[in-house]
XYZ file of C-alpha atoms in Angstrom:
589
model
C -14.232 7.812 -3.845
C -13.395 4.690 -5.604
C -13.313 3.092 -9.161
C -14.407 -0.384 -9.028
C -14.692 -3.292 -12.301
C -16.269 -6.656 -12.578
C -16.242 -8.645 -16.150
C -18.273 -11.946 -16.575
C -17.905 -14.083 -19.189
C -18.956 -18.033 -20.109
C -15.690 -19.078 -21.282
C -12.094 -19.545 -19.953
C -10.891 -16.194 -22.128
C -11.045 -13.536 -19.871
C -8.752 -11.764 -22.750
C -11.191 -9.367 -23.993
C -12.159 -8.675 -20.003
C -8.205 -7.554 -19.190
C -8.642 -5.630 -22.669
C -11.786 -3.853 -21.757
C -10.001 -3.007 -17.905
C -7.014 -1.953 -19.808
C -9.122 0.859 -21.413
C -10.885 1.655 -18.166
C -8.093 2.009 -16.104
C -6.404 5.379 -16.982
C -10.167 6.709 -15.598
C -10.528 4.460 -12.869
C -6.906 4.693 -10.936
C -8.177 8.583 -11.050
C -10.865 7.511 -9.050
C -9.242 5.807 -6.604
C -5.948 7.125 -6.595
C -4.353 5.703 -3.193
C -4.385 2.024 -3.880
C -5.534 -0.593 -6.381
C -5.639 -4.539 -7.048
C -6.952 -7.158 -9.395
C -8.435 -10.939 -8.959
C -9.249 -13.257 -11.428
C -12.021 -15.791 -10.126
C -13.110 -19.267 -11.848
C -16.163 -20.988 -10.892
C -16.759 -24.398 -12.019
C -20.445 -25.641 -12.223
C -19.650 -29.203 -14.048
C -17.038 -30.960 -16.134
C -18.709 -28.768 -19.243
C -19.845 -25.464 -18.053
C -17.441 -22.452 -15.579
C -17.386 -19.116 -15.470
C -14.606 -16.837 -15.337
C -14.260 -13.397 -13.714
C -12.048 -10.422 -13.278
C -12.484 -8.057 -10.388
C -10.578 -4.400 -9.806
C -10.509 -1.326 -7.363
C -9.373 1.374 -6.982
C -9.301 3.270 -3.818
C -9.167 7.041 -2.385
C -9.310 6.542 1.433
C -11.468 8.488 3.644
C -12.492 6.552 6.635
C -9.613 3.785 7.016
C -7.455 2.203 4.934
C -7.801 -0.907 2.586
C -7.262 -2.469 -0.443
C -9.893 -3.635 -2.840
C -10.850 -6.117 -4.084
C -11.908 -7.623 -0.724
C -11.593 -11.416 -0.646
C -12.736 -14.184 1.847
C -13.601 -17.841 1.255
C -17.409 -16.904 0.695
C -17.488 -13.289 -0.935
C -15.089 -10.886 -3.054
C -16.428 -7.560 -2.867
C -15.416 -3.948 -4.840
C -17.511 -1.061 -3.177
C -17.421 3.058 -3.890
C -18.913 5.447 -1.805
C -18.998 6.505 2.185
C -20.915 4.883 4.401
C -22.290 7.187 7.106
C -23.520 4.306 9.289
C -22.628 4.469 13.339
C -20.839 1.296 13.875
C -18.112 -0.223 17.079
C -14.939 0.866 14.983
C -15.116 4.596 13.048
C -11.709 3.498 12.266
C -12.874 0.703 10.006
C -13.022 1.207 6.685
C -16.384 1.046 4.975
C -15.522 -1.414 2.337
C -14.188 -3.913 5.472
C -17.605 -3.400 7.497
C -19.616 -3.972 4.871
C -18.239 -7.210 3.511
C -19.276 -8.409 7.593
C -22.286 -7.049 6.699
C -22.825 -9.082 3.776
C -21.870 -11.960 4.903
C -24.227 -11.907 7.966
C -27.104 -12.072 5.157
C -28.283 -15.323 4.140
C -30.278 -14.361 0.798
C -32.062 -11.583 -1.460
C -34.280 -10.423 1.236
C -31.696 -9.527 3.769
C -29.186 -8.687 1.434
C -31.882 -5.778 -0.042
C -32.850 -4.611 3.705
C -29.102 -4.158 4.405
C -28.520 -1.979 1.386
C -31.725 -0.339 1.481
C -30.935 1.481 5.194
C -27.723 2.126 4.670
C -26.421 5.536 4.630
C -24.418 7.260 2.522
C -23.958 7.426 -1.257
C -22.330 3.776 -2.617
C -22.119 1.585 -5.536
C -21.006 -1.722 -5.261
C -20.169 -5.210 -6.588
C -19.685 -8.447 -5.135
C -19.521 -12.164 -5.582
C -21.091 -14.851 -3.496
C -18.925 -17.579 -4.398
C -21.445 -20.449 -2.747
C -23.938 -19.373 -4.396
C -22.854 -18.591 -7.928
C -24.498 -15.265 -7.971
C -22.630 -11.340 -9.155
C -24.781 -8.690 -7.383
C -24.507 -5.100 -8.021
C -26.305 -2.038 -6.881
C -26.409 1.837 -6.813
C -27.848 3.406 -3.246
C -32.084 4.471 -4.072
C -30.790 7.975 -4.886
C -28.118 7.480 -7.867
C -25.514 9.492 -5.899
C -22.465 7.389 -7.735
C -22.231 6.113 -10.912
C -22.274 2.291 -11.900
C -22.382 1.336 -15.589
C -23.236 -2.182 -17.238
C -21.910 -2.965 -20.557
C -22.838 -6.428 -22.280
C -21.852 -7.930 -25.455
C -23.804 -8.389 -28.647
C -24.239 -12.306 -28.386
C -25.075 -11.245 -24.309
C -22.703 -14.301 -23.487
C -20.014 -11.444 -21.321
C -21.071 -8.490 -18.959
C -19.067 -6.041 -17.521
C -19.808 -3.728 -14.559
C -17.639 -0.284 -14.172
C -17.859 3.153 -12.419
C -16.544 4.539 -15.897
C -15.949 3.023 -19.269
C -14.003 5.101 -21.377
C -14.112 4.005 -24.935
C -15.056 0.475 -24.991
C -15.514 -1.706 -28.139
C -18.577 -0.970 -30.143
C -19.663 -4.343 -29.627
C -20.795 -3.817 -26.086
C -23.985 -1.816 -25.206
C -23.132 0.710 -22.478
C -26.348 2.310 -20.121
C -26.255 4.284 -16.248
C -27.424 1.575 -14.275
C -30.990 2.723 -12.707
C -30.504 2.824 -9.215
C -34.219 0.617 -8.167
C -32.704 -2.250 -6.259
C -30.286 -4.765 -6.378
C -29.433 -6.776 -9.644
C -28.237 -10.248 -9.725
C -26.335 -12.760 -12.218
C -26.484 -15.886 -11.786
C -23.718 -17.562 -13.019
C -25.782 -21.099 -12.931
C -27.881 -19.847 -15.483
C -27.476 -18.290 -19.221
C -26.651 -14.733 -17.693
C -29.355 -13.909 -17.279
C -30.268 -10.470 -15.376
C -32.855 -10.362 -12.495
C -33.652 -7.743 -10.065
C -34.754 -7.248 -5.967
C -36.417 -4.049 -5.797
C -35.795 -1.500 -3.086
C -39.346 -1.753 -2.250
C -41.690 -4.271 -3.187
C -43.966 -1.923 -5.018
C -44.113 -0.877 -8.906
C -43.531 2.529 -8.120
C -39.988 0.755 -7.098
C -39.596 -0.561 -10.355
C -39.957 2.548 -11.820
C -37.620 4.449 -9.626
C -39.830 6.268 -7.889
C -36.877 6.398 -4.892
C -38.378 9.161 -2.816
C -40.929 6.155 -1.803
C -38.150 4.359 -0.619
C -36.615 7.138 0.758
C -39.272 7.409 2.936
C -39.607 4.180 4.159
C -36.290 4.044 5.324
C -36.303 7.570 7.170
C -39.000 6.082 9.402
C -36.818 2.565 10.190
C -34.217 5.614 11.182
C -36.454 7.473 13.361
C -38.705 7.125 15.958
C -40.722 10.316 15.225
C -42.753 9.945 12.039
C -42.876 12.527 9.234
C -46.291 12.736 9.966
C -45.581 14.036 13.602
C -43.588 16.843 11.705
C -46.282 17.938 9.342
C -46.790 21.649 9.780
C -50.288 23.315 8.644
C -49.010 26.370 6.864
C -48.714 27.234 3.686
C -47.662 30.028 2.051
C -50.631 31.272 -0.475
C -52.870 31.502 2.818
C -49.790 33.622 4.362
C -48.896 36.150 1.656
C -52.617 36.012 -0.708
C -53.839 39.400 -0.382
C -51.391 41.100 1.071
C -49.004 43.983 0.186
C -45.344 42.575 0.097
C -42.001 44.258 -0.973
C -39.545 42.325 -2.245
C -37.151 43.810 0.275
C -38.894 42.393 3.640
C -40.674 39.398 2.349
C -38.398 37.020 3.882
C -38.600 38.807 7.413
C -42.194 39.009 6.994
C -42.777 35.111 6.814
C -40.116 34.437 9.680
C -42.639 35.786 11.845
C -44.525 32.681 11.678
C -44.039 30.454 14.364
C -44.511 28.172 12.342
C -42.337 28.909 9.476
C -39.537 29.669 12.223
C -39.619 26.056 13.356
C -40.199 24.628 10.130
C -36.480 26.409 8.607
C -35.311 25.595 12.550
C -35.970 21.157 11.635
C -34.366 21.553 7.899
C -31.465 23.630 9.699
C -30.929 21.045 11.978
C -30.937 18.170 9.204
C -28.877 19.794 7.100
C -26.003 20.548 9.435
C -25.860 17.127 10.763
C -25.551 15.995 6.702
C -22.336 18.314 6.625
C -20.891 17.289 9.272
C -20.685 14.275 8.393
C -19.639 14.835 4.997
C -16.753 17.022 6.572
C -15.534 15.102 9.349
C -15.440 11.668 7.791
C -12.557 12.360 5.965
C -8.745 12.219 6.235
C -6.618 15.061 8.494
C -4.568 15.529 4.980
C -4.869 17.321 2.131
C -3.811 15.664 -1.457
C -0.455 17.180 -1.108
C 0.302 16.096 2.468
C -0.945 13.106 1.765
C 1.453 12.133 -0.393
C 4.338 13.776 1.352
C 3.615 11.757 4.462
C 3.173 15.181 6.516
C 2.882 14.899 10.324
C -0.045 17.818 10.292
C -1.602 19.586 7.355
C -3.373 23.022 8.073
C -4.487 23.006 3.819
C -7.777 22.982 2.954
C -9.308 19.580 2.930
C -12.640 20.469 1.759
C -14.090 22.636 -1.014
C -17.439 23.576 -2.297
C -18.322 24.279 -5.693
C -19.175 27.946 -5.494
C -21.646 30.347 -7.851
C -22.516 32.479 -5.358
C -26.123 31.424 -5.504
C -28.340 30.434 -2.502
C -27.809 26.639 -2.028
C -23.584 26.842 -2.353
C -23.612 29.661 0.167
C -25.608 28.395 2.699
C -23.410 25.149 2.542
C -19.863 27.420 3.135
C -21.856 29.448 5.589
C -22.765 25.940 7.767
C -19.478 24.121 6.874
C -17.548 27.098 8.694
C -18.610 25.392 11.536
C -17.474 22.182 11.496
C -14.065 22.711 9.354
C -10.793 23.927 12.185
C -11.023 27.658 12.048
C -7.113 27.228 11.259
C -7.844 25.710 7.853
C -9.370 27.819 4.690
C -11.903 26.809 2.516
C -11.912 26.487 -1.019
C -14.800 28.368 -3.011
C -14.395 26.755 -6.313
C -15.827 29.337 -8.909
C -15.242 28.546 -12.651
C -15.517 31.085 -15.451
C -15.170 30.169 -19.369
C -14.160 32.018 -22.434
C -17.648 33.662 -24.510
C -18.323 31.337 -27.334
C -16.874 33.291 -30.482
C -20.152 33.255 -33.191
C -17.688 35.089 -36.017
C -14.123 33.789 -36.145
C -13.372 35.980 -39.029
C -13.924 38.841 -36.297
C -10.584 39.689 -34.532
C -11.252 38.066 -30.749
C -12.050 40.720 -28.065
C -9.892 40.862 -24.925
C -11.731 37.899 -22.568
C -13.939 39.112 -19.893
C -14.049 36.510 -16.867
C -16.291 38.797 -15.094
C -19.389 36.241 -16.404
C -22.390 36.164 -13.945
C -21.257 33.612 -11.653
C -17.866 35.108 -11.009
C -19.607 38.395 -10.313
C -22.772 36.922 -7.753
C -20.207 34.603 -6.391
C -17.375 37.533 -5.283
C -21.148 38.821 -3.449
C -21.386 35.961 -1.921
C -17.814 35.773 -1.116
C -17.837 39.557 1.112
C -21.164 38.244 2.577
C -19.537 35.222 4.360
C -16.737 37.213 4.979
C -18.680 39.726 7.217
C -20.892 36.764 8.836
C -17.619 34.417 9.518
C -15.066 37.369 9.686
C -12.155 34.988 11.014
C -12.374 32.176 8.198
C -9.761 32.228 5.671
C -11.607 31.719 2.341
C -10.443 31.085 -0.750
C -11.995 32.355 -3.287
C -10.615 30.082 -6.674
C -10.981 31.744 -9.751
C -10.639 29.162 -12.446
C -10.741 30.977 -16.310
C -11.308 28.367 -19.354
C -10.249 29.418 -22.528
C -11.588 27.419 -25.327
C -8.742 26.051 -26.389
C -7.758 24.578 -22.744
C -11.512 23.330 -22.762
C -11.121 21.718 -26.501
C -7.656 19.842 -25.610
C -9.428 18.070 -22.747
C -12.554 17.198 -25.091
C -11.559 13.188 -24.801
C -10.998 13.076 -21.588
C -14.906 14.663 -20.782
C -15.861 12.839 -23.622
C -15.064 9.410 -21.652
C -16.182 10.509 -18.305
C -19.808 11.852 -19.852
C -20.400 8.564 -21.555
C -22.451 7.093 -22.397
C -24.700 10.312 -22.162
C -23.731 12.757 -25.332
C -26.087 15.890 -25.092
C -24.959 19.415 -25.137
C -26.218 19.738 -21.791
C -23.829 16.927 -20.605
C -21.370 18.479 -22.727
C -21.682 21.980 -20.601
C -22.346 19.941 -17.068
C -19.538 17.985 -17.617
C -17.211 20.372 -18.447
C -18.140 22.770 -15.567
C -17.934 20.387 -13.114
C -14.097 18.700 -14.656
C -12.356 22.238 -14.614
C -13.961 23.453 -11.721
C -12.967 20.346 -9.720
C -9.529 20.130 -10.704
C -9.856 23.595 -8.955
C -6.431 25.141 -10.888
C -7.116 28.814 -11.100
C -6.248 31.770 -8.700
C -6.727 33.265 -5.517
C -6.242 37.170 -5.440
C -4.383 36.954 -8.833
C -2.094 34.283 -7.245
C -1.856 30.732 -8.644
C -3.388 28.125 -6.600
C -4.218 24.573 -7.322
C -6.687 23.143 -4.582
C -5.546 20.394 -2.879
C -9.081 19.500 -1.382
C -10.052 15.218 -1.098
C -13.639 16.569 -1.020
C -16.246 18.759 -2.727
C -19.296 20.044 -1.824
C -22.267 20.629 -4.000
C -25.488 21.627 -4.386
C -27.199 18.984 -6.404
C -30.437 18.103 -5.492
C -31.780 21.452 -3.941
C -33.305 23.154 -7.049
C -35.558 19.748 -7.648
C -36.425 19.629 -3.873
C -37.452 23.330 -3.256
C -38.643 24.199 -6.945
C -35.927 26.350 -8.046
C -35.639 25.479 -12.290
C -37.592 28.024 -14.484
C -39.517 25.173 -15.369
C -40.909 24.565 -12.132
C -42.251 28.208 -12.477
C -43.295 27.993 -16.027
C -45.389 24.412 -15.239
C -47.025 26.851 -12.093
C -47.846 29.980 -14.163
C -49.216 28.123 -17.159
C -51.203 26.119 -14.831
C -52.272 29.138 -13.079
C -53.278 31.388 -16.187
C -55.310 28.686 -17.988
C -57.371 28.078 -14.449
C -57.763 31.389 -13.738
C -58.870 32.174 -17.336
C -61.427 29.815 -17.053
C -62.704 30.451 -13.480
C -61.438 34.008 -12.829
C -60.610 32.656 -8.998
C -57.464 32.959 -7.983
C -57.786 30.501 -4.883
C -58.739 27.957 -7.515
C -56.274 28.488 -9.477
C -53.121 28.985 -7.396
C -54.831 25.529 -6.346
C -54.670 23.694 -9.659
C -51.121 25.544 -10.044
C -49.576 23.696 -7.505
C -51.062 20.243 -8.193
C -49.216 20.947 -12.137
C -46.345 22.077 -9.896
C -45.979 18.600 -7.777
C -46.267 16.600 -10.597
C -43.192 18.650 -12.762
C -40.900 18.627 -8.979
C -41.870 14.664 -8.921
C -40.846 14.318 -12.598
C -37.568 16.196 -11.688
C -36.988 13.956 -8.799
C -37.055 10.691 -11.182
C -35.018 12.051 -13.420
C -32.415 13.239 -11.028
C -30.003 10.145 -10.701
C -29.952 9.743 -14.814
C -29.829 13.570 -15.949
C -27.435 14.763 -13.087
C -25.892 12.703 -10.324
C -24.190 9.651 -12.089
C -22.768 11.558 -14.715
C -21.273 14.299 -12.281
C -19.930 11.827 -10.114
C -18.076 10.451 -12.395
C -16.495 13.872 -13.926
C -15.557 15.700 -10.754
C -14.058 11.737 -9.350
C -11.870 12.083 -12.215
C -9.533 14.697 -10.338
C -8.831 12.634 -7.241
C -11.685 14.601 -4.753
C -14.603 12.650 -3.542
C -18.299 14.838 -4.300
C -20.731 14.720 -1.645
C -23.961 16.238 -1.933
C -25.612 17.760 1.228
C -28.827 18.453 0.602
C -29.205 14.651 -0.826
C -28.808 13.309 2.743
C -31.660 11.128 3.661
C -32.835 12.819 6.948
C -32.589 15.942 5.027
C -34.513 14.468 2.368
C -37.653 13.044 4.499
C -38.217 16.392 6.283
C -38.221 18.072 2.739
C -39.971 15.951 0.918
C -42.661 15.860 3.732
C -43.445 19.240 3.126
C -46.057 20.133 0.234
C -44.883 21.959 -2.550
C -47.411 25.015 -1.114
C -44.943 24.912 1.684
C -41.622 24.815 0.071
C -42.117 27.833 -2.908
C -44.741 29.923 -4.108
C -43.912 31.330 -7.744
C -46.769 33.836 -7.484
C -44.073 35.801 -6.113
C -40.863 37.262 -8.575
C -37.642 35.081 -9.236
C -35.287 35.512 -6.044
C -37.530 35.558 -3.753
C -40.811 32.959 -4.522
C -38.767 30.292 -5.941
C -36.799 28.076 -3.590
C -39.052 30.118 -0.864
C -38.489 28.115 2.295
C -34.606 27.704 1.936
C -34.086 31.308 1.176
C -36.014 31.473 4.551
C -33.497 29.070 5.745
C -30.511 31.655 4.383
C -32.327 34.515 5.512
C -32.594 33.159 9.027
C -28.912 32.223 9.125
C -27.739 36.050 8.143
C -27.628 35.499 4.586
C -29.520 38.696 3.810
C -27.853 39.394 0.141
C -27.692 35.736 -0.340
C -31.063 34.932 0.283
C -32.550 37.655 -2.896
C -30.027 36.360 -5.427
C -31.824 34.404 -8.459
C -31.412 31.064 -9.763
C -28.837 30.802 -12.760
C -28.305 27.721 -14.618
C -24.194 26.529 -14.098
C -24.055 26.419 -17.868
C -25.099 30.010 -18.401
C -23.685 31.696 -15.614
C -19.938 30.256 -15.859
C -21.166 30.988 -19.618
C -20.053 27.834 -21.122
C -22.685 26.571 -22.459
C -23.552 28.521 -26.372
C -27.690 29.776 -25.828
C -27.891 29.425 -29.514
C -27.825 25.268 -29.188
C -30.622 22.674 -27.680
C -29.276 21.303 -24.705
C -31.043 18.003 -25.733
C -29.347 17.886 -28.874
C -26.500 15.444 -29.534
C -23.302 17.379 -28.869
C -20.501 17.436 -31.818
C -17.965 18.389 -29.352
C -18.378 15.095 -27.021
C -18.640 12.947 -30.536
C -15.320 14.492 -31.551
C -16.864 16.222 -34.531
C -16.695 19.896 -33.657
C -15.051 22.289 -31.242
C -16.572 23.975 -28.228
């Protein structure tokens, strides 16, 4: 992970651009915390008229060392991310291949195909000093964050991973991640964009299109090839079910079997990759210049619930069986609702602590011979109100409650200071695991089953079928998971990216991998959950399958929980779409 800056202005006072990097920095050199540089640029269009411009990066290494910026005669170029692209050299760093990349291109068109296919989560800036043109760019999904502050009079832009607390005279906004955006220094500054896809749907970010089209460049086997028949109201309509055998009833199916067999298969080659494309140290080692490091190297951000333990359970395979595993499970202090009330001794035992320790003694008896370490991190609310700033900054420019909770979750649980068997530990882990992205794919938010039961009661009301209406459920229920989808990259992945990068460790996000993605997303939302059935089991359906068929038996039953309720951070008496007094400095959590 990497913090990279660009400012643009008209004049030859690039001033206010080292002032706004100045207040950047502190976040950004946490970013990137292995190496960093600066270049000032001045392009010169007539005797009258230049531009000036100040590039920085910051750098956390994973896949070969190198300093940004990058600078040639034609190009300077500040890039975040991992590229997970096979290439001559898996030595070379990513930022070094893809400024040959770029420069291979030879306009908009090409420069759009080549960031459309690649792979890997990236955000990136770069100069094209011939041409007189700034492009920057987020990858289709919004995996990192790129922000895009510009002043009042519009005459100065600047571009930043994170902003911190810039000057109220500059309008900050999360850069939608539809295609690549251009200024052209030539002209008045002004803004133009290349979608991802020449469609409108583009233009709207309607990126699982794109995805799409670039899983079939990938592949020679089309989605369509892989389109099974099933689905599961035909299976399970009519028939008596306990919720104790459901799962082993379905994996009967041939079909079903085969089906969970493909996303297996997808989603172990998106770990591996996200696990071996890293360093042989840990933070510590790192630093100390250690021959061999037998830490752990990579952790996973750990509830307990279905979609963080199937990612320990298939990690275990491709970390050394020498080195643990972090299980990152954070806990906070009940919010007090009478403070005149003497405070009761603080139970850490909230829901999350206790479904992940039942997670924990399930992987334990499936990978008996892995050292895991099962991080209890405990938040009072007075820890959690002295680091209100710092969240503050990394959350902005969103300011709900619910990024207030998020945020917070994901900052103390990636610093990953707590203990292990009442021990201290701090984690020194480069890279986290999560599992964003698999509760919009597979249908696991209550309001996925709210938009489905509604549906379904109103239909059925009306028609008394139930075909009918499980029918006309499901077409309410596609439209709420597509909704989700959209809003995925602006509600969740920018701002989390740029909270858990904050603590020096790179996030990567599984279940976001684009292989992984096509053969999900070509499924029908009939074949992915069916919330006729109870919570824990009809929800999420075909990954719990997934679990189920790995060993996960326990795993596989546990419900969905909301982060913010079940580390219990987040106070059920407030809106989560309310602005938060906490971020805004006006009140305490």
């Amino acid at each position: 992970m990497c913090g990279i800056f660009c400012f643009i202005c008209k004049d030859e006072n690039l001033a206010r651009g080292h002032s706004i990097l100045e207040t950047c920095l502190p976040l950004l050199s946490k970013r990137g915390p292995d190496a960093g540089g600066s270049s000032c640029i001045r392009l010169r269009f007539s005797l009258t008229c230049d531009s000036r411009l100040l590039f920085h990066g910051t750098v956390l290494w994973h896949q070969g060392q190198c300093q940004q910026p990058l600078e040639t005669d034609e190009t300077v170029l500040v890039f975040n991310g991992d590229i997970f692209q096979p290439r001559d050299d898996p030595e070379e760093s990513d930022t070094r291949w893809l400024l040959r990349q770029i420069e291979a291109c030879r306009g908009e068109d090409e420069l759009r195909q080549l960031f459309g296919l690649l792979r890997g989560p990236f955000s990136l800036i770069f100069l094209r000093k011939q041409d007189q043109k700034v492009y920057f760019a987020r990858d289709s999904i919004g995996r990192n964050s790129l922000l895009l502050g510009r002043s009042t009079d519009l005459q100065e832009i600047f571009i930043t991973s994170v902003s911190g607390n810039v000057p109220p005279s500059y309008t900050v906004h999360e850069l939608p991640p539809c295609g690549l955006y251009c200024v052209d220094l030539k002209s008045n500054m002004n803004l133009s964009l290349f979608p991802w896809a020449d469609t409108s749907e583009a233009k709207q970010l309607i990126s699982s299109l794109v995805i799409k089209d670039k899983i079939h460049l990938n592949h020679a086997q089309s989605l369509s090839e892989m389109q099974p028949t099933y689905n599961f109201p035909d299976l399970l309509l009519g028939k008596e079910l306990h919720s104790d055998n459901v799962h082993e009833q379905l994996l009967q199916s041939t079909e079903i079997k085969s089906v969970c067999e493909h996303l297996l298969s997808a989603l172990r080659a998106s770990i591996k990759e996200r696990i071996v494309s890293t360093t042989n140290s840990c933070k510590n080692c790192l630093l100390t210049g250690a021959d061999t490091c037998t830490h752990p190297k990579i952790g996973i951000l750990f509830s307990g619930g279905i979609d963080c333990t199937v990612l320990a359970l298939l990690a275990d395979e491709f970390v050394p069986s020498s080195t643990p595993i972090d299980l990152l499970n954070v806990a906070f202090e009940k919010v007090c609702r009478n403070p005149k009330q003497p405070s009761p001794p603080i139970d850490w035992d909230v829901p999350d602590r206790l479904t992940g320790r039942e997670s924990l003694e399930e992987l334990k008896i499936l990978r008996p011979n892995r050292k895991w370490n099962f991080v209890e991190i405990n938040v009072t609310r007075k820890e959690l109100n002295l680091h209100r700033d710092t969240i503050s900054q990394l959350v902005y420019p969103l300011q709900t409650v619910l990024d207030e909770s998020l945020g917070a979750a994901f900052w103390f649980a990636s610093k990953g200071v707590g203990r292990v068997e009442e021990i201290p530990y701090s984690s020194p882990c480069r890279v986290l695991l999560l599992g964003s992205g698999a509760d919009e794919l597979f249908g696991g938010y209550t309001r996925h089953r709210a938009a489905f039961e509604r549906m379904y009661r109103s239909c059925f009301k009306e028609t008394a079928s139930e075909i009918n209406a499980i029918e006309q459920a499901y077409i309410a229920l596609e439209q709420e998971l597509e909704l989700d989808w959209l809003r995925l990259p602006s509600r969740n992945l920018a701002r989390d990216d740029r909270v858990i990068s904050d603590n020096c460790v790179t996030p990567r996000t599984p279940y976001l991998q684009e292989d992984f993605l096509a053969r999900v997303q070509s499924l029908k939302a009939n074949q992915r959950c069916y919330h006729r059935l109870e919570g824990g089991i009809g929800d999420k359906l075909i990954l719990r399958l997934c679990a189920c068929k790995l060993g996960l038996v326990r795993a596989c039953g546990l419900k969905k929980r909301a982060l913010q309720f079940g580390s219990r951070i987040a106070d059920r008496h407030q809106n989560a779409k309310d602005n938060s007094a906490f971020l805004a400095g006006t009140g305490s959590a």
